[in-house]
Coordinates of C-alpha atoms and ligand atoms in Angstrom, one line a residue:
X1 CA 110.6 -16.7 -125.3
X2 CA 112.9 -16.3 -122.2
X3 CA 111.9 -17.0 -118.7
X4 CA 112.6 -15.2 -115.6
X5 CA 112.3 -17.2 -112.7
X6 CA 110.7 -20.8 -114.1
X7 CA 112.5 -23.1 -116.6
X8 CA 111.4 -24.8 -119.7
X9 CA 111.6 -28.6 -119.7
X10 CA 114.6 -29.7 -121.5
X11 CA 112.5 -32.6 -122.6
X12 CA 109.4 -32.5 -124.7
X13 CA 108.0 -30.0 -127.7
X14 CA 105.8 -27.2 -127.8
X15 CA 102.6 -27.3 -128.9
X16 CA 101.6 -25.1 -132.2
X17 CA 98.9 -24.1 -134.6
X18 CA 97.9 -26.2 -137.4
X19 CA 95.5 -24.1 -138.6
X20 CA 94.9 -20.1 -138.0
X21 CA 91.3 -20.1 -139.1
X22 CA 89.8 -23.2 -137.1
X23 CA 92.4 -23.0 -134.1
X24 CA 93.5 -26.6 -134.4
X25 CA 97.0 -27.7 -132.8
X26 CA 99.7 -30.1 -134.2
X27 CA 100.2 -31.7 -130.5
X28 CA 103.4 -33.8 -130.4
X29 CA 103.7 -37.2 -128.3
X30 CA 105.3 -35.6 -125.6
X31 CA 103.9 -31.9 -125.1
X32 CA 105.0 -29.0 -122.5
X33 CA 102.0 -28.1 -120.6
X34 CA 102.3 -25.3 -118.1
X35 CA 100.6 -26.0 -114.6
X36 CA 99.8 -24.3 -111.8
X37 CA 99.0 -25.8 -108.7
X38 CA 97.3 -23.3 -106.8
X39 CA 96.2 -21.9 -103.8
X40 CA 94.8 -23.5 -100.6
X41 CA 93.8 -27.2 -101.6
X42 CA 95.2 -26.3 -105.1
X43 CA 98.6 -28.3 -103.5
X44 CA 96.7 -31.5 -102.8
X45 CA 94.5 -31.4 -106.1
X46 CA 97.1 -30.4 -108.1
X47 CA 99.9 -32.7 -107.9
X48 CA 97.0 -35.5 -107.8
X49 CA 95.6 -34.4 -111.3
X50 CA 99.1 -34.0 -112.3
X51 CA 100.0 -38.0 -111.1
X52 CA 96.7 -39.1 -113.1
X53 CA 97.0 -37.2 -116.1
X54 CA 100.2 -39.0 -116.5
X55 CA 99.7 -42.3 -116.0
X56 CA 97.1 -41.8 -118.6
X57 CA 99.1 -40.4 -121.0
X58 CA 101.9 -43.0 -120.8
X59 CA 99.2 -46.0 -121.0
X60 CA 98.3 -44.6 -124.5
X61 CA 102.2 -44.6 -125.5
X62 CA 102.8 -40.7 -124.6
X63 CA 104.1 -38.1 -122.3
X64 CA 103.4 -35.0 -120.4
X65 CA 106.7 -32.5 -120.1
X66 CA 105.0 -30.3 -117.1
X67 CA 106.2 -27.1 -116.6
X68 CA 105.4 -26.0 -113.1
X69 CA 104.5 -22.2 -113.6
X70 CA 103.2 -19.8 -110.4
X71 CA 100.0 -17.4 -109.5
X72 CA 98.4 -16.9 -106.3
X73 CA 100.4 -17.3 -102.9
X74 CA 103.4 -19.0 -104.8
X75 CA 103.7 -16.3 -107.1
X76 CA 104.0 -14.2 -104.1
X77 CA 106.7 -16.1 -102.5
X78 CA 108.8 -16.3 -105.4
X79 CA 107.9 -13.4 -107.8
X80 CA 106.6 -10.9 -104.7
X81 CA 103.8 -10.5 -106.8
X82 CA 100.2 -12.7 -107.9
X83 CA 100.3 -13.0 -111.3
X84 CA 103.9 -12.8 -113.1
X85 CA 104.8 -12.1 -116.5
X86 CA 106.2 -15.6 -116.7
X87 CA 103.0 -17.5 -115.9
X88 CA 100.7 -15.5 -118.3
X89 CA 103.6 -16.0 -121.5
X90 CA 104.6 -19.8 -120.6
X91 CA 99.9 -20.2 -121.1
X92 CA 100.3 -17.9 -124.4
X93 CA 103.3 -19.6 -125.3
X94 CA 102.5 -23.5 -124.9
X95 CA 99.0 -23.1 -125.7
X96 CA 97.6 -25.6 -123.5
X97 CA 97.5 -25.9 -119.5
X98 CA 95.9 -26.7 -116.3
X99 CA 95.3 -24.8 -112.9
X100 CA 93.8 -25.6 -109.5
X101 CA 92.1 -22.5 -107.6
X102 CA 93.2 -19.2 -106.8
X103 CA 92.0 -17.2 -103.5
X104 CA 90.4 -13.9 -104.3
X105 CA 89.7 -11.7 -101.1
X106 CA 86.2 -10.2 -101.2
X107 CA 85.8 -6.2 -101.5
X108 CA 89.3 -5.0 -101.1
X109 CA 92.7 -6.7 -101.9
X110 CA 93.2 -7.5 -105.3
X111 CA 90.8 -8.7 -108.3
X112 CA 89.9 -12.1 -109.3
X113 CA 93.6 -13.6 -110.7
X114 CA 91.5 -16.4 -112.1
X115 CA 89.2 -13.8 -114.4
X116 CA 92.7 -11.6 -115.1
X117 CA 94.1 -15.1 -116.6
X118 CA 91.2 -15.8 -119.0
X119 CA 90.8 -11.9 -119.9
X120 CA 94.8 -11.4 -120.7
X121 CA 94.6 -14.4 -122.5
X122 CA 91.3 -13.8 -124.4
X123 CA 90.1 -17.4 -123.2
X124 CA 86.9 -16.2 -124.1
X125 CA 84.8 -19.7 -123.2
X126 CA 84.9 -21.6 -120.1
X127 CA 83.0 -24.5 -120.7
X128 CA 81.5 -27.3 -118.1
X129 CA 80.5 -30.6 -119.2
X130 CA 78.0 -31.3 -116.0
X131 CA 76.7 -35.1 -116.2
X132 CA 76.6 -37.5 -113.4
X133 CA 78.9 -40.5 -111.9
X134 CA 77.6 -43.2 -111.1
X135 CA 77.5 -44.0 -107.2
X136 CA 78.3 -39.9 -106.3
X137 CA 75.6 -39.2 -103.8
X138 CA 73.2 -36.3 -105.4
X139 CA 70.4 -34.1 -103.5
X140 CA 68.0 -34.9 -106.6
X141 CA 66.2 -37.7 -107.3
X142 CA 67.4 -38.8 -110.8
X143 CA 70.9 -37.3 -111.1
X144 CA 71.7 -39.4 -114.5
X145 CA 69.1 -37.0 -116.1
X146 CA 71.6 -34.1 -116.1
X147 CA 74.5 -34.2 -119.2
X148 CA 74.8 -30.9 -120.4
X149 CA 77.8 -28.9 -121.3
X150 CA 78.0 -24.9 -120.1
X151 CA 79.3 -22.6 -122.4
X152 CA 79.9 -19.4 -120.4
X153 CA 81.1 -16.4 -122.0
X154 CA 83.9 -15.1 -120.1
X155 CA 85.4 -12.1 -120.5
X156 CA 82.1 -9.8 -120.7
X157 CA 79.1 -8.7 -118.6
X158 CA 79.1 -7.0 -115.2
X159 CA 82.5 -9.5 -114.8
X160 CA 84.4 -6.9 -117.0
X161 CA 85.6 -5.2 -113.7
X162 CA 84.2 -2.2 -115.3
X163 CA 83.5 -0.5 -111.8
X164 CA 83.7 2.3 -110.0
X165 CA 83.7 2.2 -106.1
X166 CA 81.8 4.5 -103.7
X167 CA 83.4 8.1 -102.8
X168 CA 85.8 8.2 -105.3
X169 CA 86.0 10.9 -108.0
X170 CA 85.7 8.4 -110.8
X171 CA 82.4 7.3 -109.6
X172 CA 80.4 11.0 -109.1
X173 CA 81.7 11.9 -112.5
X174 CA 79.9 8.8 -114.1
X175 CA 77.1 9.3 -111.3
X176 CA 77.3 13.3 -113.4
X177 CA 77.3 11.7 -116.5
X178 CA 74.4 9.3 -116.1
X179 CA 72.2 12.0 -114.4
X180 CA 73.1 14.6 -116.3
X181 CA 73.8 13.6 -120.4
X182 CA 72.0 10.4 -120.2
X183 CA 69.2 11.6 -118.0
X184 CA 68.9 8.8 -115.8
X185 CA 69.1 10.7 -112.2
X186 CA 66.0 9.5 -111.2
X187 CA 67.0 5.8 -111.1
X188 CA 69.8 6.7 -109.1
X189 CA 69.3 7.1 -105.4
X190 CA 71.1 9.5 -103.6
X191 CA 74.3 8.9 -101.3
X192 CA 76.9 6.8 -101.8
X193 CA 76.8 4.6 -104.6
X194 CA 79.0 1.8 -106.6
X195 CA 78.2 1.8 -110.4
X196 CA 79.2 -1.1 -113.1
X197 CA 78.8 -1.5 -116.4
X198 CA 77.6 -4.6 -118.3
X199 CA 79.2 -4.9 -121.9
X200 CA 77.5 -7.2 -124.1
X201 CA 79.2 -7.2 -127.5
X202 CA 77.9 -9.2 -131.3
X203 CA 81.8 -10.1 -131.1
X204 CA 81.5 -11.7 -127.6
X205 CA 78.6 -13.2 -128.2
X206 CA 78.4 -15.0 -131.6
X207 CA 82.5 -16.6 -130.8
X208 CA 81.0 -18.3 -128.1
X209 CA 77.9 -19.2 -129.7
X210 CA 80.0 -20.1 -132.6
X211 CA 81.8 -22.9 -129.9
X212 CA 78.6 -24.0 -128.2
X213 CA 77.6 -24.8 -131.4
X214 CA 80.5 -26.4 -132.8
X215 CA 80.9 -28.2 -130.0
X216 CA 77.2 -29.6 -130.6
X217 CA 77.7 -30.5 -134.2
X218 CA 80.9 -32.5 -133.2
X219 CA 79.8 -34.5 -130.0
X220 CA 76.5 -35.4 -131.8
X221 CA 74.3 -33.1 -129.7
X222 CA 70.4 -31.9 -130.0
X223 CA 70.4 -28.9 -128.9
X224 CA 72.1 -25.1 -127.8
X225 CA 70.0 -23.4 -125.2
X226 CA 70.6 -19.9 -125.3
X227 CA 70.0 -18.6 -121.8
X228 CA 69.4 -14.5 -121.0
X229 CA 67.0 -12.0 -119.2
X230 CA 66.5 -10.5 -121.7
X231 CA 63.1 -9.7 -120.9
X232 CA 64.1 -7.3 -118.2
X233 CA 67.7 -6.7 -119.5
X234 CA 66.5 -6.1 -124.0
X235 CA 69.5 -4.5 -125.1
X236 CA 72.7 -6.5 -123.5
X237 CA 71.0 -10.1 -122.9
X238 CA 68.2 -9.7 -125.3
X239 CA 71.4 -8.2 -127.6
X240 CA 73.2 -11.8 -127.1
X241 CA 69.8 -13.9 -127.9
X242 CA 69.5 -12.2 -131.1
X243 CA 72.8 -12.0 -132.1
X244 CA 72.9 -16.1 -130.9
X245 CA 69.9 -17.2 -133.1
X246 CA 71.5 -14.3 -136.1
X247 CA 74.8 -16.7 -136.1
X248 CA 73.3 -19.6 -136.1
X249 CA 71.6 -18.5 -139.3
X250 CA 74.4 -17.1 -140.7
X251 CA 76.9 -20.0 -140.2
X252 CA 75.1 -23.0 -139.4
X253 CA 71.7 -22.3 -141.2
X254 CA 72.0 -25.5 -143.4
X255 CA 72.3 -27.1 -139.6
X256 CA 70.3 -25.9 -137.1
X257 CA 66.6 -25.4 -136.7
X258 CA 65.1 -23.3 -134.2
X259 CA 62.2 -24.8 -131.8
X260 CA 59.4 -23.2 -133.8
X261 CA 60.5 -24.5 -137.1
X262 CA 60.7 -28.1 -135.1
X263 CA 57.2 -27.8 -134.4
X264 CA 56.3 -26.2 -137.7
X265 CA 58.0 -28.0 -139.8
X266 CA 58.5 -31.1 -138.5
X267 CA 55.8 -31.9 -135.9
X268 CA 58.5 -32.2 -132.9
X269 CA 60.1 -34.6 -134.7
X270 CA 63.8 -33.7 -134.8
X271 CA 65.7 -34.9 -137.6
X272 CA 69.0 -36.4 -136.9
X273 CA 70.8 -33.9 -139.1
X274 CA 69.6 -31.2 -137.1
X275 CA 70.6 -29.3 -134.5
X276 CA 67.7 -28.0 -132.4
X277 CA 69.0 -23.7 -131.1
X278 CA 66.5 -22.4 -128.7
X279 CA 66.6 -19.9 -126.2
X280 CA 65.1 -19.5 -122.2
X281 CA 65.1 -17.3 -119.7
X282 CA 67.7 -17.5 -117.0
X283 CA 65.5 -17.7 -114.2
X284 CA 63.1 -20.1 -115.9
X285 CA 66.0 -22.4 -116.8
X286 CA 67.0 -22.3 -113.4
X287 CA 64.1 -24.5 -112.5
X288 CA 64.2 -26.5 -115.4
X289 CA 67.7 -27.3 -114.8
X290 CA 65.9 -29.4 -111.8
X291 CA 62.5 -29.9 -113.4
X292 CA 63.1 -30.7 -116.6
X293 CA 67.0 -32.0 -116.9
X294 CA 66.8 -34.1 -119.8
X295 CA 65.5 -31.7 -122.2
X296 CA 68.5 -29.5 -122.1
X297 CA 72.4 -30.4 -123.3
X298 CA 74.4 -27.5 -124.8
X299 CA 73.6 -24.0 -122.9
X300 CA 75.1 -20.6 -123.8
X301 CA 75.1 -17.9 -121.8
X302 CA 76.9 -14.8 -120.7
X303 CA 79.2 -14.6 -117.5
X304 CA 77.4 -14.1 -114.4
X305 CA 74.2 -16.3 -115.4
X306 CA 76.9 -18.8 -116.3
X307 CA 78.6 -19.0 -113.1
X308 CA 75.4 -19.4 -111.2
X309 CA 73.8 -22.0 -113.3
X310 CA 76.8 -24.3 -114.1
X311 CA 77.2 -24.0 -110.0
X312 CA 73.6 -25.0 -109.5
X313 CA 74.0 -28.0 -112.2
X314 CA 77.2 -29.1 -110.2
X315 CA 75.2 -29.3 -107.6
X316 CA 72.5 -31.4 -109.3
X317 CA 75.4 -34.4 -109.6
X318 CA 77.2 -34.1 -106.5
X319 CA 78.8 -30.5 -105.7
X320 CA 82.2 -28.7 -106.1
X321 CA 84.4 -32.1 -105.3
X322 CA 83.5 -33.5 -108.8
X323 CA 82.1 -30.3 -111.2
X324 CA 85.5 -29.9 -114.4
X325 CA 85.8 -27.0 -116.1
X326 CA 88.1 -25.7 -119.1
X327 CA 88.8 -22.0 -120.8
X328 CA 88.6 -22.0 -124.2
X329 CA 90.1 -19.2 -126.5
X330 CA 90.9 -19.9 -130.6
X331 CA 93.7 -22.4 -130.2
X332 CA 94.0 -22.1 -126.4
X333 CA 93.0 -23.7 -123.4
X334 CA 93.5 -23.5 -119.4
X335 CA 91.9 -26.6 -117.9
X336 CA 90.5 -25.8 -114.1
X337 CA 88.0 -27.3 -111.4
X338 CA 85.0 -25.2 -110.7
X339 CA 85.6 -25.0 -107.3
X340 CA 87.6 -22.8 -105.3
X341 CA 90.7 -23.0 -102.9
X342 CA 88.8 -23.9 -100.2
X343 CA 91.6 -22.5 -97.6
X344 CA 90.3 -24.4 -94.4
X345 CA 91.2 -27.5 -95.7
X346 CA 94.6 -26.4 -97.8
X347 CA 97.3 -29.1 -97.1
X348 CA 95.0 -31.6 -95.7
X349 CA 95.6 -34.2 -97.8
X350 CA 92.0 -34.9 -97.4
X351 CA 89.7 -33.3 -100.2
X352 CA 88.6 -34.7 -103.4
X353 CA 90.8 -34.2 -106.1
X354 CA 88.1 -35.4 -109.0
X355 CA 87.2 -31.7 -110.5
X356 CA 90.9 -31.2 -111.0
X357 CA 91.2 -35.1 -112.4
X358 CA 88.5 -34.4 -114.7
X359 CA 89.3 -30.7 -115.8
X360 CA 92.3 -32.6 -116.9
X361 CA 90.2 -35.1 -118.9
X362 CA 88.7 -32.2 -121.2
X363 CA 92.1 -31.0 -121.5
X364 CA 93.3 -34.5 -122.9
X365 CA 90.6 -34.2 -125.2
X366 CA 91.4 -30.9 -126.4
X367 CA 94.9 -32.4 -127.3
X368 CA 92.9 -34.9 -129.6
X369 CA 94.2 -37.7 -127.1
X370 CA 90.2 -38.9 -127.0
X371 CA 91.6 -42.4 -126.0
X372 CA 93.4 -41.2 -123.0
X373 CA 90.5 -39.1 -122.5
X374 CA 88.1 -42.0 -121.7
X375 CA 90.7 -43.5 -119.8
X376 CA 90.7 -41.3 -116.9
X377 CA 86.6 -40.9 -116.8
X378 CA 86.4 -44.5 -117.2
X379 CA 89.6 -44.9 -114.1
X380 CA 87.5 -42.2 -111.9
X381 CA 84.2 -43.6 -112.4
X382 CA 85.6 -47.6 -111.7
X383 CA 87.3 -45.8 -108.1
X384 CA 84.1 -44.3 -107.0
X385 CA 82.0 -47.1 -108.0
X386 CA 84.2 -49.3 -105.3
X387 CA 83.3 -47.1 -102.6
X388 CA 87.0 -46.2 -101.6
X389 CA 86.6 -42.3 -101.8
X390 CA 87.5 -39.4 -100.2
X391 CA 85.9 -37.9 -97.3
X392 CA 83.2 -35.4 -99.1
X393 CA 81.9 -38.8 -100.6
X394 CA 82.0 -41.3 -97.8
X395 CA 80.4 -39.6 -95.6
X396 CA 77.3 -39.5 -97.5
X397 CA 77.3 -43.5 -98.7
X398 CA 76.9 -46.3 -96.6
X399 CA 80.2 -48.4 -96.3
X400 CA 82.9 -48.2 -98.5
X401 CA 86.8 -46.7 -96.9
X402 CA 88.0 -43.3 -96.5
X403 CA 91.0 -42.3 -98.5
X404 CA 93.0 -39.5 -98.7
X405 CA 93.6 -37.4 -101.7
X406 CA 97.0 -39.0 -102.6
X407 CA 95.7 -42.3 -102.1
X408 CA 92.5 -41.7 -103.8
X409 CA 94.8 -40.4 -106.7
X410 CA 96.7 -43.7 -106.5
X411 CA 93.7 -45.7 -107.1
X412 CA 92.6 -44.0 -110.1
X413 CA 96.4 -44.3 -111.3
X414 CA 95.8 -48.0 -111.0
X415 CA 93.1 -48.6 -112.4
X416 CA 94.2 -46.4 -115.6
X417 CA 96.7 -49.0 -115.3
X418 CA 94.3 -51.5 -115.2
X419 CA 92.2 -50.7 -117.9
X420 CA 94.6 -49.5 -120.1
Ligands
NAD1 P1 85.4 -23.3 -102.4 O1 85.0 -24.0 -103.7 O2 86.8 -23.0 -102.2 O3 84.9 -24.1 -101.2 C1 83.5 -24.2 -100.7 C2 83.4 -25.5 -100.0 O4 83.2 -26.5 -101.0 C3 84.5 -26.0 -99.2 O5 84.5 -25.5 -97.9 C4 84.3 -27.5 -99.2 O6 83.4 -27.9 -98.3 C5 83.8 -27.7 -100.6 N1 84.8 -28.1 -101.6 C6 85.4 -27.3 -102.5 N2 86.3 -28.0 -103.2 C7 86.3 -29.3 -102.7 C8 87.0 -30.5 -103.0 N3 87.9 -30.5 -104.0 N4 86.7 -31.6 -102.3 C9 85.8 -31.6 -101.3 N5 85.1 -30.5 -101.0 C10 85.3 -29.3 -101.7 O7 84.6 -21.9 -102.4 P2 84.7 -20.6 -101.5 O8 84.9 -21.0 -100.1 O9 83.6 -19.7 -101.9 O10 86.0 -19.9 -102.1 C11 87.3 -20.0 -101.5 C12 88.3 -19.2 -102.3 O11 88.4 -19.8 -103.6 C13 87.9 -17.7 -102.6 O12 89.0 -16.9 -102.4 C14 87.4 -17.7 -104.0 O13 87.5 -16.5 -104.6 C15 88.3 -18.7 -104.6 N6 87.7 -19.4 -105.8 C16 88.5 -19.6 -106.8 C17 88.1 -20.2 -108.0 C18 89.0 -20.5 -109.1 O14 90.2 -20.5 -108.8 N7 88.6 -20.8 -110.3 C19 86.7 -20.6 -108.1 C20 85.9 -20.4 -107.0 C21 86.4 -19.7 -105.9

């Protein structure tokens, strides 16, 4: 593959696929892993993830070869455009990288860079582990309670960009066809209108059932929540509950139990071979996210409940300053921080660069590197507990110093050092 404007490390080796069907890599010791900084506080969280990620790796005898690829603002400056060829095919290419936020206008300018990079590259999963850190301040009372992991389906539902905008043509001819072949007119009100469409597919859903559950069965879980309205919404999020529970039969059926088997069968009393697939409401689980945290663990749902909830779990154990998050496709992964480029503080050297640490953790993990893995949680979770944090997270403990995100970065990188 040839480049245009970026260049491939001379150092290092590309990361490949071991196996077609299951989407395992053959990851050398010292991999090329695209990154891209970002917009906005993407330049302070970036190259502070990137100083981290490193020390880790060399403290377990390896190497990262980064390649410093561009979207957003520096895509602009160097590319005149947001998203260049060379960014998307360096992600294909070397299977595995990481990214800090990109700024997406609302209403007009362009569309979300961040869903155009997980629909071009099918990363058809992003996934949230969402558990708490000791000594993070929380609004709830018993923030430990929450450990789940969100699967979110990503490249479906009314995120599809399936849309047509008010007084154009394309929208009165679908406004035509709705009113007049589907016979729908009187749902739609007169005057200007906006109209999207929500795809739910039995593809979409049961590959990233087919993860959540995986997922489960590998990290020793009890159970994969499916969560849908499909009581209001039957036949695209009532569609992805039954396809959900239909794959679990099909594939896992020797594995899973549903909840009324566990009570039929089994009086409650889950068996340790079994995974426990259940489904709930989205609003419902919304509350029960709060009300009933412990109960839950692996949830899978489609894109825009997905975003909500995992936001409203992030919340539960601290905010945006701390909440990972990865991409998942079959053999693929982009690594990114929930939050967003947060432009008022871009350049600061002030915000908290522990989403973008720890979006960096599950991609170390991806890479099989479980060792260095545990090395950063264990190096972030050491720095916080010693009080010397950035500003998001002093001002909401008593004592304790007030760094900045380079030197809150150099602590961690010490004490991977340290614990090493
Ligand atoms: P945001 O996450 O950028 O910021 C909201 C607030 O959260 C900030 O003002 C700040 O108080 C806090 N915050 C966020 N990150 C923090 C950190 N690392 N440390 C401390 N505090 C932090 O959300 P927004 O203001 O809604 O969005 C700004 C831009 O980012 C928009 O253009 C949006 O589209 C984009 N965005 C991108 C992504 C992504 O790249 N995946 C995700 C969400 C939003």
């Amino acid at each position: 593959m040839s480049y245009d404007k970026v260049e491939v490390p001379s150092e290092g080796e590309k990361i490949t696929l071991a196996d077609e069907e299951t989407g395992k890599l053959d990851v050398p010791e010292q991999p090329i892993i695209p990154i891209i900084h970002g917009d906005g506080i993407g330049t302070d969280v970036g190259p502070a993830a990137q100083k981290v990620l490193e020390a880790a790796a060399e403290a377990t005898g390896r190497s990262i070869s980064w390649m410093r690829v561009y979207a957003g603002a520096s895509a602009r400056d160097e590319y005149g455009e947001n998203l260049p060829d060379d960014t998307v095919d360096a992600i294909r290419e070397f299977r595995v990288a990481i990214k800090g936020p990109l700024t997406t206008p609302v209403g007009a300018g362009f569309r979300s860079l961040n869903v155009a990079l997980r629909q071009k590259l099918d990363l058809y999963a992003n996934v949230r582990p969402t558990y708490h850190i000791d000594g993070v301040p929380s609004p709830v009372k018993n923030p430990e309670a929450m450990d789940m992991v969100f699967f979110r389906e990503n490249t479906e539902d009314v995120y599809a960009g399936i849309e047509w905008e008010a007084g154009t043509g394309e929208v009165e001819e679908v406004k035509e066809f709705l009113a007049g072949e589907m016979g729908v007119g009187d749902k739609l009100h007169d005057g200007p209108i906006g109209i999207g469409v929500k795809p739910i597919t039995e593809f979409g859903t049961k590959r990233l059932v087919r993860q959540a559950i995986e997922y489960a069965l590998e990290n020793d879980r009890d159970s994969v929540t499916l969560v849908h309205k499909g009581n209001i919404m039957k036949f695209t999020e009532g569609a992805f509950r039954d396809w959900g529970y239909e794959l679990a039969e099909e594939e896992y059926g020797d594995v899973t139990i549903t909840e009324d088997a566990l009570w039929d069968e089994y009086d409650g009393e889950q068996p340790a071979d079994k995974l426990v697939v259940k489904d709930r409401i989205a609003d419902n689980m919304l509350q029960q996210l709060l009300t009933r945290t412990g109960q839950y663990d692996v949830i899978a749902t489609m894109n825009l409940n997905g975003d909500y909830m995992s936001d409203a779990a992030g919340a539960q154990i601290g905010g945006l300053g701390i909440a990972p998050g990865a991409n998942f496709g079959d053999g693929r992964c982009l690594a990114e921080p929930v939050h967003g480029s947060a432009p008022k503080y871009a350049g600061e050297d002030k915000v908290n660069p522990t989403a973008m640490i720890l979006s960096g953790r599950i991609m170390l993990e991806y890479l099989g590197w479980k060792d260095a893995a545990t090395l950063v949680r264990d190096a972030v979770e050491e720095t916080i507990a010693s009080k010397e944090v950035t500003y998001d997270l002093h001002r909401q403990i008593d004592g304790g110093e007030k760094l900045a995100t380079s030197e809150f970065a150099d602590k961690i990188v010490e004490n991977v050092e340290k614990l090493a």
